[in-house]
PDB file of N, CA and C in Angstrom:
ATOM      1  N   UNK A   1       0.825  -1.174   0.000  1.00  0.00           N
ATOM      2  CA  UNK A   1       0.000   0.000   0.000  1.00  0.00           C
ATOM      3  C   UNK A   1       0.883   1.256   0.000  1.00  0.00           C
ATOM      4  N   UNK A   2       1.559   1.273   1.102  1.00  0.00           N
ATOM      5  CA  UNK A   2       2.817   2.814   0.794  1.00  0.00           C
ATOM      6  C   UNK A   2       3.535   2.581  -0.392  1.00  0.00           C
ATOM      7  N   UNK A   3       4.304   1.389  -0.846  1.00  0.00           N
ATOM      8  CA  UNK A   3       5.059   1.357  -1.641  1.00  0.00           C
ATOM      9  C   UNK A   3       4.601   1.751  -3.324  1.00  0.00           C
ATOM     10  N   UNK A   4       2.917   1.459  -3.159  1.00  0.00           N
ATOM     11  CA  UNK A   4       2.734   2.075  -4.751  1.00  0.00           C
ATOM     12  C   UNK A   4       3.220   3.330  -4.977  1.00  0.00           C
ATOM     13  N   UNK A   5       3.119   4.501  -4.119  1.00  0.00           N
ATOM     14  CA  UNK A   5       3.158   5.592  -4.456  1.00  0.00           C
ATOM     15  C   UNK A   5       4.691   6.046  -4.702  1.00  0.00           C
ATOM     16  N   UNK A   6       5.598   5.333  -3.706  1.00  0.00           N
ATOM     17  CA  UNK A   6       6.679   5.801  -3.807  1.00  0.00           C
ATOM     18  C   UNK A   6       7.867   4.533  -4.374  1.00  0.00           C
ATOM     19  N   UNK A   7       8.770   4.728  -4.904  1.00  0.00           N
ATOM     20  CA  UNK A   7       9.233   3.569  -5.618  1.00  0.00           C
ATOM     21  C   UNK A   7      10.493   3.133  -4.568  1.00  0.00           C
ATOM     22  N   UNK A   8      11.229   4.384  -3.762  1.00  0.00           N
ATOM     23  CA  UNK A   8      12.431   3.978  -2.282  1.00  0.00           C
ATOM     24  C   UNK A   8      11.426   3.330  -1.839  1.00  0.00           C
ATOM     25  N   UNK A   9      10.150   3.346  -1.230  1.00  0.00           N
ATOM     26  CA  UNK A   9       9.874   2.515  -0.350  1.00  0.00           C
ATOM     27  C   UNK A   9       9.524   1.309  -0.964  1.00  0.00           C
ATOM     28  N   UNK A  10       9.381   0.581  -2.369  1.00  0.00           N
ATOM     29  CA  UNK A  10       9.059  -0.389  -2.950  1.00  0.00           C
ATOM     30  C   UNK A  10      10.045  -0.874  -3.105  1.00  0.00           C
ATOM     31  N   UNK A  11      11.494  -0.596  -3.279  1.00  0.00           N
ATOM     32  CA  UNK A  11      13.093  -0.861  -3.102  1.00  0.00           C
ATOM     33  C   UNK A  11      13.480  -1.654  -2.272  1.00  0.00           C
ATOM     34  N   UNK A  12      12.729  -1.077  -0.911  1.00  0.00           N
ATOM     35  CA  UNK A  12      13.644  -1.428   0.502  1.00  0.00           C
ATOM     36  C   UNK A  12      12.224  -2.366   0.446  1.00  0.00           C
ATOM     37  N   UNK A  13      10.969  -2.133   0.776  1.00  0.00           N
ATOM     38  CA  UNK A  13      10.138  -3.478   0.592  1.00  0.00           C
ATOM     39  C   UNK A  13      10.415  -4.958   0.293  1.00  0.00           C
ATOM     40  N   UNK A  14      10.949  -4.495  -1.496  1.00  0.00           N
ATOM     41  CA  UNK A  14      11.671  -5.854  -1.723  1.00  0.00           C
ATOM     42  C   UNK A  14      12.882  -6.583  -1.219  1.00  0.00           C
ATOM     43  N   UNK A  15      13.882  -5.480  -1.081  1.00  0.00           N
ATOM     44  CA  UNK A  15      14.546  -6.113  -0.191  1.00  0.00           C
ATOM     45  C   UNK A  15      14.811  -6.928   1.212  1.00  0.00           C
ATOM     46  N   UNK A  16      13.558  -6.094   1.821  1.00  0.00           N
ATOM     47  CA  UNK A  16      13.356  -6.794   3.243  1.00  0.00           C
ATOM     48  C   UNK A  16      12.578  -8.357   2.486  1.00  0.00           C
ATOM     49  N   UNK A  17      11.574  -8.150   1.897  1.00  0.00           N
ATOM     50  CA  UNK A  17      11.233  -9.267   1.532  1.00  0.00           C
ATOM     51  C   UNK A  17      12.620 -10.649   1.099  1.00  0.00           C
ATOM     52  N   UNK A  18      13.324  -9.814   0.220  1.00  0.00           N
ATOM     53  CA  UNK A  18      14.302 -10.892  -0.280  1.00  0.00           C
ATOM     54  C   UNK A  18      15.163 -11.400   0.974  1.00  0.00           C
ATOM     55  N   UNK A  19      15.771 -10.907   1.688  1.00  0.00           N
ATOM     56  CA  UNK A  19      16.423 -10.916   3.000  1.00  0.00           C
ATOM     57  C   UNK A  19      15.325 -12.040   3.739  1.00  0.00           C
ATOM     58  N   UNK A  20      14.040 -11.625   3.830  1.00  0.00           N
ATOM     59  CA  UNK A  20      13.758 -12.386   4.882  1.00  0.00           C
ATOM     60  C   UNK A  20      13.031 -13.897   4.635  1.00  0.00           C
ATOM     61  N   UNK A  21      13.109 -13.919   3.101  1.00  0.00           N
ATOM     62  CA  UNK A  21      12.792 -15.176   2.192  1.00  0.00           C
ATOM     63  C   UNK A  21      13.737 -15.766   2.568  1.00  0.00           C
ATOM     64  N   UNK A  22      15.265 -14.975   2.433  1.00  0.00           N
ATOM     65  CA  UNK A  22      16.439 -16.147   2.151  1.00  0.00           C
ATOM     66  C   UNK A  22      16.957 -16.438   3.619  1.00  0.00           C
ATOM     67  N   UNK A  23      16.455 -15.666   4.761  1.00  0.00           N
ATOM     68  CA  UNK A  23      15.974 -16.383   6.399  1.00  0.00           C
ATOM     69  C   UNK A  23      14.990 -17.713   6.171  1.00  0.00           C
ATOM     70  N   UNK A  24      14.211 -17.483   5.860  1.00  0.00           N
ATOM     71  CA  UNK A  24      13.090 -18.714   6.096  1.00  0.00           C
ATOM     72  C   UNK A  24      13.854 -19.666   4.838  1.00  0.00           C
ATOM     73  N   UNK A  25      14.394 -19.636   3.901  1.00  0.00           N
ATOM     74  CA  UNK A  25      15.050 -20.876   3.371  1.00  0.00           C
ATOM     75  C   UNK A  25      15.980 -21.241   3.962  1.00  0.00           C
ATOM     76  N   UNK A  26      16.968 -20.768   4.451  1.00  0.00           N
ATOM     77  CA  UNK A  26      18.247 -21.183   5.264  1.00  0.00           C
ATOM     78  C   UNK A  26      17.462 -21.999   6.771  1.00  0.00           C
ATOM     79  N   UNK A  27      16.561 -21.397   7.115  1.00  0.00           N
ATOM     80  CA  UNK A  27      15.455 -22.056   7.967  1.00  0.00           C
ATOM     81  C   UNK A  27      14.972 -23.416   7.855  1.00  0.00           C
ATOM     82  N   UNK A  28      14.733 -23.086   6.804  1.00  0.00           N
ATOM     83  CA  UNK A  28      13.380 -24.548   6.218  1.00  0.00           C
ATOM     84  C   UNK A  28      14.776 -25.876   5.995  1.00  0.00           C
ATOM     85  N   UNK A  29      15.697 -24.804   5.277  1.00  0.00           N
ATOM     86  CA  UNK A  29      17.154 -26.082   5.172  1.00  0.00           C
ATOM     87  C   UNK A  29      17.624 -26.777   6.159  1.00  0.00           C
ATOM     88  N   UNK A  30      17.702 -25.719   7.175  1.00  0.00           N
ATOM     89  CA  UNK A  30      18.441 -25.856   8.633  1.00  0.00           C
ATOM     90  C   UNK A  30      16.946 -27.203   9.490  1.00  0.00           C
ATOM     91  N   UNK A  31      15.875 -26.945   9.073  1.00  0.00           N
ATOM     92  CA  UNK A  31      14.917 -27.621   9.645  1.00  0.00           C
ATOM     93  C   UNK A  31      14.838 -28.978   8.894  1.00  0.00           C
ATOM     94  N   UNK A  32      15.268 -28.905   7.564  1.00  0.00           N
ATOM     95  CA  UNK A  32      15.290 -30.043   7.040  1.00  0.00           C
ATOM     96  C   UNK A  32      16.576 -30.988   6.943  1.00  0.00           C
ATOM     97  N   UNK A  33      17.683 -30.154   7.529  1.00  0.00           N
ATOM     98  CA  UNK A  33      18.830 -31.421   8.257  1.00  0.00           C
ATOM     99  C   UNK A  33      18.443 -32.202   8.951  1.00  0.00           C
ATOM    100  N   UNK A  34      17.891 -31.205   9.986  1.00  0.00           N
ATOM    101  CA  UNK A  34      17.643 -31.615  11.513  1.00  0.00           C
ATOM    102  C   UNK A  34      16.954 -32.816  11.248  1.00  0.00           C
ATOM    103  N   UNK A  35      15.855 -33.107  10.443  1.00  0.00           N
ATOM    104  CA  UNK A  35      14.519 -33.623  10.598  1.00  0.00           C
ATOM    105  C   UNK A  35      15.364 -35.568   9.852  1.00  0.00           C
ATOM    106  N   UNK A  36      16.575 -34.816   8.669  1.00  0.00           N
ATOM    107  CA  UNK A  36      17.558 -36.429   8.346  1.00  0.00           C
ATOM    108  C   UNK A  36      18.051 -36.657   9.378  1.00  0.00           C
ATOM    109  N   UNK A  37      18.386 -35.705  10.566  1.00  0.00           N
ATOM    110  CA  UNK A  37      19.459 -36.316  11.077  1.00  0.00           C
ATOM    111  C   UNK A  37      19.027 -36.704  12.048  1.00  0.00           C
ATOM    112  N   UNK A  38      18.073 -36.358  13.219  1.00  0.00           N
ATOM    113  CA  UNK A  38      16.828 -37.199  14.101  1.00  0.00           C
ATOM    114  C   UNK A  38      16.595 -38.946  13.458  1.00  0.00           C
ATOM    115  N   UNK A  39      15.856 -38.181  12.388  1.00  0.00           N
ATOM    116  CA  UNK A  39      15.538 -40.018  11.270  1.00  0.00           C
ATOM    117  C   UNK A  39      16.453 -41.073  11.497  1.00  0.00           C
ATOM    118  N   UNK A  40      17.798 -40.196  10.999  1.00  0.00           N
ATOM    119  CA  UNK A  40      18.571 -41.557  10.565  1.00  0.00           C
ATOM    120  C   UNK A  40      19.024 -42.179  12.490  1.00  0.00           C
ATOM    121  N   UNK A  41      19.331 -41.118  13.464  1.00  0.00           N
ATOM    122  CA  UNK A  41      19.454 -41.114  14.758  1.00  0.00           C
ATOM    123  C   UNK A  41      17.972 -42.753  15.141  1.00  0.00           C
ATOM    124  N   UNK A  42      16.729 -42.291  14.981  1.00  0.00           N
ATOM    125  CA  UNK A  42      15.892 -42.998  15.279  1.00  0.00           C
ATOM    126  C   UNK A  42      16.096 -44.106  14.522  1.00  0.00           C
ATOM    127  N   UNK A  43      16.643 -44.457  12.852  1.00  0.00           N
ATOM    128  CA  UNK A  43      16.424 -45.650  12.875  1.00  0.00           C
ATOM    129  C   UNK A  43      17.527 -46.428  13.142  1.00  0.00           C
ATOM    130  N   UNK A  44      18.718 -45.869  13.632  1.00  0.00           N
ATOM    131  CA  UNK A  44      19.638 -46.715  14.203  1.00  0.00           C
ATOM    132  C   UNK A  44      19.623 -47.048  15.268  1.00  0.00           C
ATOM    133  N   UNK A  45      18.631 -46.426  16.421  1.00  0.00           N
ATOM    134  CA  UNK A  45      18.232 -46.864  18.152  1.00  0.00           C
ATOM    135  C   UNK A  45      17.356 -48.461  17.610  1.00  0.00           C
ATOM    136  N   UNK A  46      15.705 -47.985  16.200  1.00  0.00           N
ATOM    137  CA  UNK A  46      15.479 -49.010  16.148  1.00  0.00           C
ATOM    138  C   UNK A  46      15.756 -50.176  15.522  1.00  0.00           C
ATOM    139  N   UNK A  47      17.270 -50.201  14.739  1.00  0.00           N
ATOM    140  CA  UNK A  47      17.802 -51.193  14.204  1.00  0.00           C
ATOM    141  C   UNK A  47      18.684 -52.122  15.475  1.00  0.00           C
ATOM    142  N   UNK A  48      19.061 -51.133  16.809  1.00  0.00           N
ATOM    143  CA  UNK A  48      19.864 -51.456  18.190  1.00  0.00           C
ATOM    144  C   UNK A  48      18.631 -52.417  18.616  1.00  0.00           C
ATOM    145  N   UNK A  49      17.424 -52.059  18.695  1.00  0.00           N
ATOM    146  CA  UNK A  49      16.402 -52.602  19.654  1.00  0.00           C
ATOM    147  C   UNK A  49      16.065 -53.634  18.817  1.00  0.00           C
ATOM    148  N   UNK A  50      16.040 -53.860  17.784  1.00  0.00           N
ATOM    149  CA  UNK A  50      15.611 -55.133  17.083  1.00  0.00           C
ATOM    150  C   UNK A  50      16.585 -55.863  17.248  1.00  0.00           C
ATOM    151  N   UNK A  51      17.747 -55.276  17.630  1.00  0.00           N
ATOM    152  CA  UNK A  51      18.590 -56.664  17.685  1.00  0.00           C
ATOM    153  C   UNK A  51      18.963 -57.267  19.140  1.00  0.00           C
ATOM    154  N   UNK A  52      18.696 -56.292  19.973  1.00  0.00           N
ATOM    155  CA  UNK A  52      18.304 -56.402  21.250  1.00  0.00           C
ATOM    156  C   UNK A  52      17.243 -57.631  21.208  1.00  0.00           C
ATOM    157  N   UNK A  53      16.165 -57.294  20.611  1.00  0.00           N
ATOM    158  CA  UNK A  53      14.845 -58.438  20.717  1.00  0.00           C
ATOM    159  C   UNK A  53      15.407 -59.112  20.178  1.00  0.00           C
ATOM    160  N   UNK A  54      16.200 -59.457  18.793  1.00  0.00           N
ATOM    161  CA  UNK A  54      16.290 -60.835  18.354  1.00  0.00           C
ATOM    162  C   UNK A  54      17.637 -61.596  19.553  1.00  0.00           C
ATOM    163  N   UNK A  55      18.417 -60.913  20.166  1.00  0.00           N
ATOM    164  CA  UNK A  55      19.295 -61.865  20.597  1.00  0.00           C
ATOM    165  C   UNK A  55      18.166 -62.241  21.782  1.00  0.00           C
ATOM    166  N   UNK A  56      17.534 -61.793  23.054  1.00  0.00           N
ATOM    167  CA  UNK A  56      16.470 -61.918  23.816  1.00  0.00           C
ATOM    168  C   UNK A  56      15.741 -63.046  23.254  1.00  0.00           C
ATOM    169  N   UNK A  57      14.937 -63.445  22.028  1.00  0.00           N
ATOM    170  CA  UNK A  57      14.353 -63.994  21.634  1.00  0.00           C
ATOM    171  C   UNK A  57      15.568 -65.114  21.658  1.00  0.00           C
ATOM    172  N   UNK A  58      16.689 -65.513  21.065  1.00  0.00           N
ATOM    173  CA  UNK A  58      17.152 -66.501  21.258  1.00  0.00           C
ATOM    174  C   UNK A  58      17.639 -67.197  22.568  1.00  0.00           C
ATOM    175  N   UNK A  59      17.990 -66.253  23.277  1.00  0.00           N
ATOM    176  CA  UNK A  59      17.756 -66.994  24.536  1.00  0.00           C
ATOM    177  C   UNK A  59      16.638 -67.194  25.499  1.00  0.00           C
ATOM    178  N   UNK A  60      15.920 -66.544  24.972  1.00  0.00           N
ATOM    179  CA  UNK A  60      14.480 -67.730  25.484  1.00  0.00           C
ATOM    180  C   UNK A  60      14.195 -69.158  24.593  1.00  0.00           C
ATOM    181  N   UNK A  61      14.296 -68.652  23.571  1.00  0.00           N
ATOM    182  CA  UNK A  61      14.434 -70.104  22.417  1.00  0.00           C
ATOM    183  C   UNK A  61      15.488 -71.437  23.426  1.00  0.00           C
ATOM    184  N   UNK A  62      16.439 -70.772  23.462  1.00  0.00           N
ATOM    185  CA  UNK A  62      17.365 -71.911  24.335  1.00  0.00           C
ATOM    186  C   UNK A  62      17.010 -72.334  25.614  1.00  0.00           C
ATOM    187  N   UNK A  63      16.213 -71.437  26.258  1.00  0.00           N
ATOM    188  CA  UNK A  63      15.868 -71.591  27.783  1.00  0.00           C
ATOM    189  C   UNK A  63      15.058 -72.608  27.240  1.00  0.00           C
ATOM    190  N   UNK A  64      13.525 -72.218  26.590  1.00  0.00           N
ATOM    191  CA  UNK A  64      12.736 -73.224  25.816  1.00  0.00           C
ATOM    192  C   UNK A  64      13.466 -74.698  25.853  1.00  0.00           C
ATOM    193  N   UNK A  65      13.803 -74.618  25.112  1.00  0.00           N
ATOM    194  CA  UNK A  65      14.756 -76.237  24.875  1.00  0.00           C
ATOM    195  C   UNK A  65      15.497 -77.030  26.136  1.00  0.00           C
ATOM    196  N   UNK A  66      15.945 -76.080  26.441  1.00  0.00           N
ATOM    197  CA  UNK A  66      16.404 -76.869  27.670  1.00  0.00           C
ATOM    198  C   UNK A  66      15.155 -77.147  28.536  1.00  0.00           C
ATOM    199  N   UNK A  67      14.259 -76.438  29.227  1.00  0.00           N
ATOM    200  CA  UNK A  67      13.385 -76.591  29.899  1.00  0.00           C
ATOM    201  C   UNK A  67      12.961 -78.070  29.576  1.00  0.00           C
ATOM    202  N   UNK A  68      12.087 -78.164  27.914  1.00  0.00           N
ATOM    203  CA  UNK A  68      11.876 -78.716  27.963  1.00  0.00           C
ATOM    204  C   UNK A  68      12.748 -80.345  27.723  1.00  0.00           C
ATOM    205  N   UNK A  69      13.348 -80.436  27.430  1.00  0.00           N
ATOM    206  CA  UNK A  69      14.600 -81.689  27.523  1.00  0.00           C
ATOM    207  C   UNK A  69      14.354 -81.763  29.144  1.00  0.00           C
ATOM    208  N   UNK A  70      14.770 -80.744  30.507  1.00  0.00           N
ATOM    209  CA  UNK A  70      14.170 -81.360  31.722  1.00  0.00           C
ATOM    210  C   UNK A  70      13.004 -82.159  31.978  1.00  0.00           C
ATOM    211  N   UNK A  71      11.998 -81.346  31.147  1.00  0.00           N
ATOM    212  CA  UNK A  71      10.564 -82.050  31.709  1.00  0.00           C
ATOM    213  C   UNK A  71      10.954 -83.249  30.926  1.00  0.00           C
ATOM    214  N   UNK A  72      11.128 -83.544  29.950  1.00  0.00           N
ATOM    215  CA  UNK A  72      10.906 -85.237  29.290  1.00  0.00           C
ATOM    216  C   UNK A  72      11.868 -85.787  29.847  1.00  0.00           C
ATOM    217  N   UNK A  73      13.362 -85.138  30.483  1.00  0.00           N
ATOM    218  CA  UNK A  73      14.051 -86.234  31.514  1.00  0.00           C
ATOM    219  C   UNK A  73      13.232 -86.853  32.922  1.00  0.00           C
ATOM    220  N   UNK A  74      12.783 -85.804  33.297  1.00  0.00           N
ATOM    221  CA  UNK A  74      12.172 -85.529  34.948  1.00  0.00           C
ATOM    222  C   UNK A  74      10.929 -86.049  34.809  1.00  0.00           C
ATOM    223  N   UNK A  75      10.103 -84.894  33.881  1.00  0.00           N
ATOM    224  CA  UNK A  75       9.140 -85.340  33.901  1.00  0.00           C
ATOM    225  C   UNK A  75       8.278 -84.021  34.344  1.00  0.00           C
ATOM    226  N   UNK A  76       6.982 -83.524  34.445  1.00  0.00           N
ATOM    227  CA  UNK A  76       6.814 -82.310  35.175  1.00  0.00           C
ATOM    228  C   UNK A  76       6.214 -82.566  36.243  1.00  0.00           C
ATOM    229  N   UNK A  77       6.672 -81.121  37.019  1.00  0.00           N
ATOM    230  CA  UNK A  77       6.806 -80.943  38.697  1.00  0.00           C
ATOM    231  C   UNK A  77       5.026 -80.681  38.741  1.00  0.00           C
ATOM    232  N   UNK A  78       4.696 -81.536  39.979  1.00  0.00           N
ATOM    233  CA  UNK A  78       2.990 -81.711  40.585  1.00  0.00           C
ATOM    234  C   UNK A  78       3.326 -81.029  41.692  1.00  0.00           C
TER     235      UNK A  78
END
């Protein structure tokens, strides 16, 4: 609205505009590291925890087995 009339103030207008575009891109960039580098952070905790569960899972697998090899030696407890 001011800037129609006068063309300095349509100058510095654009410029603040350009300035504060190339803030919010350096922004949006800076937000869009962050957002790979969280990601890749999260899927390496859940590639840790899956392997967490799979070794867990094998030693219950083994507990399994042995247990049962007791009961068919023993027999089960009444």
């Amino acid at each position: 609205m001011i800037t129609k009339d006068n063309p300095s103030f349509e100058s510095t207008a654009e410029s603040i505009f350009i300035s504060n575009a190339d803030k919010n891109v350096v922004k949006r960039c800076r937000e869009r590291e962050d957002f790979y580098l969280e990601q890749e952070a999260r899927e390496k905790e859940m590639a840790k925890l899956k392997q967490t569960i799979a070794e867990k899972n094998s030693t219950i697998a083994e507990k399994d087995a042995l247990l049962q090899k007791y009961i068919e030696q023993f027999g089960e407890l009444k």
